[in-house]
Short mmCIF file of C-alpha atoms in Angstrom, two decimals:
data_model
loop_
_atom_site.label_atom_id
_atom_site.label_comp_id
_atom_site.label_asym_id
_atom_site.label_seq_id
_atom_site.Cartn_x
_atom_site.Cartn_y
_atom_site.Cartn_z
CA PRO A 1 34.83 27.83 1.31
CA ALA A 2 36.20 24.87 3.19
CA GLU A 3 33.72 22.22 4.24
CA GLU A 4 33.24 21.53 7.92
CA PRO A 5 34.17 18.00 8.95
CA ARG A 6 31.12 15.81 9.47
CA GLU A 7 30.32 14.59 12.94
CA ARG A 8 31.42 10.98 13.20
CA ARG A 9 29.16 8.48 14.88
CA PRO A 10 30.59 5.51 16.72
CA ALA A 11 30.40 2.34 14.62
CA GLY A 12 27.15 0.48 15.10
CA ARG A 13 25.26 3.47 16.48
CA ARG A 14 21.91 4.15 14.86
CA SER A 15 20.93 7.63 13.83
CA GLU A 16 17.48 9.01 14.45
CA PRO A 17 14.92 8.67 11.66
CA VAL A 18 14.22 11.68 9.48
CA VAL A 19 10.53 12.61 9.40
CA LEU A 20 9.22 15.12 6.87
CA ALA A 21 5.73 16.37 6.07
CA SER A 22 4.28 17.73 2.85
CA GLY A 23 0.60 18.47 3.21
CA ASN A 24 -1.12 15.18 3.91
CA LEU A 25 1.94 13.07 3.09
CA GLY A 26 4.50 12.06 5.70
CA LEU A 27 7.92 10.61 4.84
CA VAL A 28 10.01 8.57 7.26
CA SER A 29 13.58 7.59 6.36
CA PHE A 30 16.34 5.86 8.29
CA PRO A 31 19.54 7.54 7.05
CA ASP A 32 21.86 5.03 8.72
CA VAL A 33 20.61 2.30 6.35
CA PRO A 34 22.04 2.58 2.81
CA HIS A 35 18.95 1.12 1.12
CA ARG A 36 15.18 1.43 1.37
CA MET A 37 14.33 -0.54 4.48
CA SER A 38 11.84 -3.37 4.18
CA ARG A 39 8.81 -3.85 6.36
CA GLU A 40 10.59 -6.79 7.95
CA GLU A 41 13.66 -4.68 8.81
CA ILE A 42 11.49 -1.89 10.23
CA ASP A 43 9.50 -4.41 12.30
CA ALA A 44 12.73 -5.90 13.68
CA ARG A 45 14.06 -2.48 14.67
CA HIS A 46 10.81 -0.84 15.80
CA PRO A 47 8.15 -3.56 16.31
CA ALA A 48 5.27 -1.23 17.18
CA LEU A 49 5.97 1.53 14.65
CA LEU A 50 4.07 0.32 11.56
CA PRO A 51 0.99 -1.01 13.41
CA THR A 52 0.80 2.17 15.50
CA LEU A 53 0.98 4.42 12.45
CA ALA A 54 -1.42 2.30 10.37
CA ASN A 55 -4.03 2.24 13.15
CA HIS A 56 -3.89 5.97 13.93
CA PRO A 57 -7.29 7.51 13.09
CA GLY A 58 -5.65 10.29 11.06
CA VAL A 59 -3.77 7.88 8.79
CA GLY A 60 -5.31 6.47 5.62
CA PHE A 61 -2.51 4.09 4.63
CA LEU A 62 1.23 3.40 4.67
CA LEU A 63 3.41 2.42 1.73
CA VAL A 64 6.41 0.23 2.54
CA ARG A 65 8.65 -2.27 0.79
CA SER A 66 8.18 -5.94 1.67
CA GLU A 67 10.82 -8.62 1.15
CA GLU A 68 8.04 -11.06 0.19
CA HIS A 69 5.71 -8.91 -1.94
CA GLY A 70 7.70 -5.90 -3.11
CA GLY A 71 5.56 -2.87 -2.33
CA VAL A 72 2.67 -3.19 0.11
CA VAL A 73 -0.03 -0.87 1.37
CA LEU A 74 -0.79 -1.17 5.09
CA GLY A 75 -3.99 0.04 6.70
CA ALA A 76 -5.92 -0.10 9.94
CA ARG A 77 -6.77 -3.37 11.69
CA GLY A 78 -3.98 -5.29 9.99
CA ALA A 79 -5.02 -4.55 6.40
CA GLU A 80 -2.20 -5.39 4.01
CA ARG A 81 -2.38 -5.35 0.21
CA PRO A 82 0.54 -6.12 -2.10
CA LEU A 83 0.71 -3.51 -4.86
CA ALA A 84 0.18 -6.25 -7.45
CA ALA A 85 -3.22 -7.08 -5.88
CA LEU A 86 -4.61 -3.54 -5.60
CA ASP A 87 -6.67 -3.73 -8.79
CA ALA A 88 -8.63 -6.72 -7.47
CA ASP A 89 -8.92 -5.36 -3.92
CA PRO A 90 -7.76 -1.80 -3.22
CA GLY A 91 -8.10 -2.24 0.54
CA PRO A 92 -7.19 1.02 2.31
CA LEU A 93 -6.92 2.82 -1.05
CA ALA A 94 -10.61 2.35 -1.92
CA VAL A 95 -11.68 5.75 -0.55
CA PHE A 96 -9.00 7.53 -2.60
CA GLY A 97 -10.63 6.70 -5.93
CA PRO A 98 -9.79 4.84 -9.13
CA GLY A 99 -6.36 6.38 -9.80
CA ALA A 100 -4.96 5.70 -6.34
CA ALA A 101 -3.44 2.28 -7.04
CA ASP A 102 -1.54 3.53 -10.10
CA ALA A 103 -0.25 6.58 -8.19
CA VAL A 104 0.98 4.41 -5.32
CA ARG A 105 2.66 1.90 -7.66
CA ARG A 106 4.38 4.78 -9.48
CA THR A 107 5.62 6.26 -6.21
CA HIS A 108 6.92 2.86 -5.08
CA SER A 109 8.97 2.61 -8.30
CA PHE A 110 11.02 5.76 -7.58
CA PRO A 111 14.65 5.00 -6.64
CA HIS A 112 14.64 7.24 -3.55
CA THR A 113 11.22 6.54 -2.07
CA ALA A 114 11.09 6.99 1.71
CA ASP A 115 11.28 3.91 3.91
CA ILE A 116 7.75 4.62 5.14
CA MET A 117 5.28 6.79 3.30
CA VAL A 118 2.33 7.87 5.44
CA ASN A 119 -0.78 9.22 3.70
CA SER A 120 -3.45 10.85 5.85
CA CYS A 121 -7.05 9.76 5.86
CA HIS A 122 -9.45 11.09 3.24
CA ASP A 123 -13.18 11.71 3.44
CA PRO A 124 -14.57 11.23 -0.08
CA ASP A 125 -17.90 12.81 0.91
CA ASP A 126 -16.46 16.24 1.63
CA GLY A 127 -13.04 15.87 -0.03
CA GLU A 128 -11.19 16.67 3.20
CA VAL A 129 -7.81 15.29 4.20
CA LEU A 130 -5.80 15.81 7.36
CA ALA A 131 -2.59 17.74 6.78
CA PHE A 132 0.52 16.88 8.77
CA GLU A 133 1.50 20.54 8.82
CA GLU A 134 -0.44 23.72 9.51
CA GLN A 135 -1.70 25.29 6.32
CA ILE A 136 -4.89 26.39 4.61
CA GLY A 137 -4.65 24.03 1.62
CA SER A 138 -3.06 20.64 1.23
CA HIS A 139 -0.95 18.89 -1.38
CA GLY A 140 1.59 16.11 -1.49
CA GLY A 141 -0.40 12.93 -0.93
CA LEU A 142 -3.48 11.22 -2.28
CA GLY A 143 -6.71 13.07 -1.67
CA GLY A 144 -4.94 16.39 -1.14
#
């Protein structure tokens, strides 16, 4: 079958971000940018986005790329931990247990990691996470 011609966007026009959910993991990508956006690029384009997400009570942490530090984990109240420093101070990952830092570093190393990875909060006392989609169980992110 013949392929339909793609809709052409005027030059310089930004497309909407793509937001996907898998259990307690949210993925945000900006398809008009041909590389994984950095925290600095996201902040320039959407200044309130990362702080608003990181401070939401249902969010445990964000994973983004930083021009200065490589991968960084962002949490509530301005918490920021470079991936290289997570062993000394896990910051927002502390409640996710001892394997969390390695799992996040591995995810950051993938070539097609989302621009923003959003992991829901986790209650280590009862093992509950908040899913970003309606379902009985949860999978996809840490704690799920």
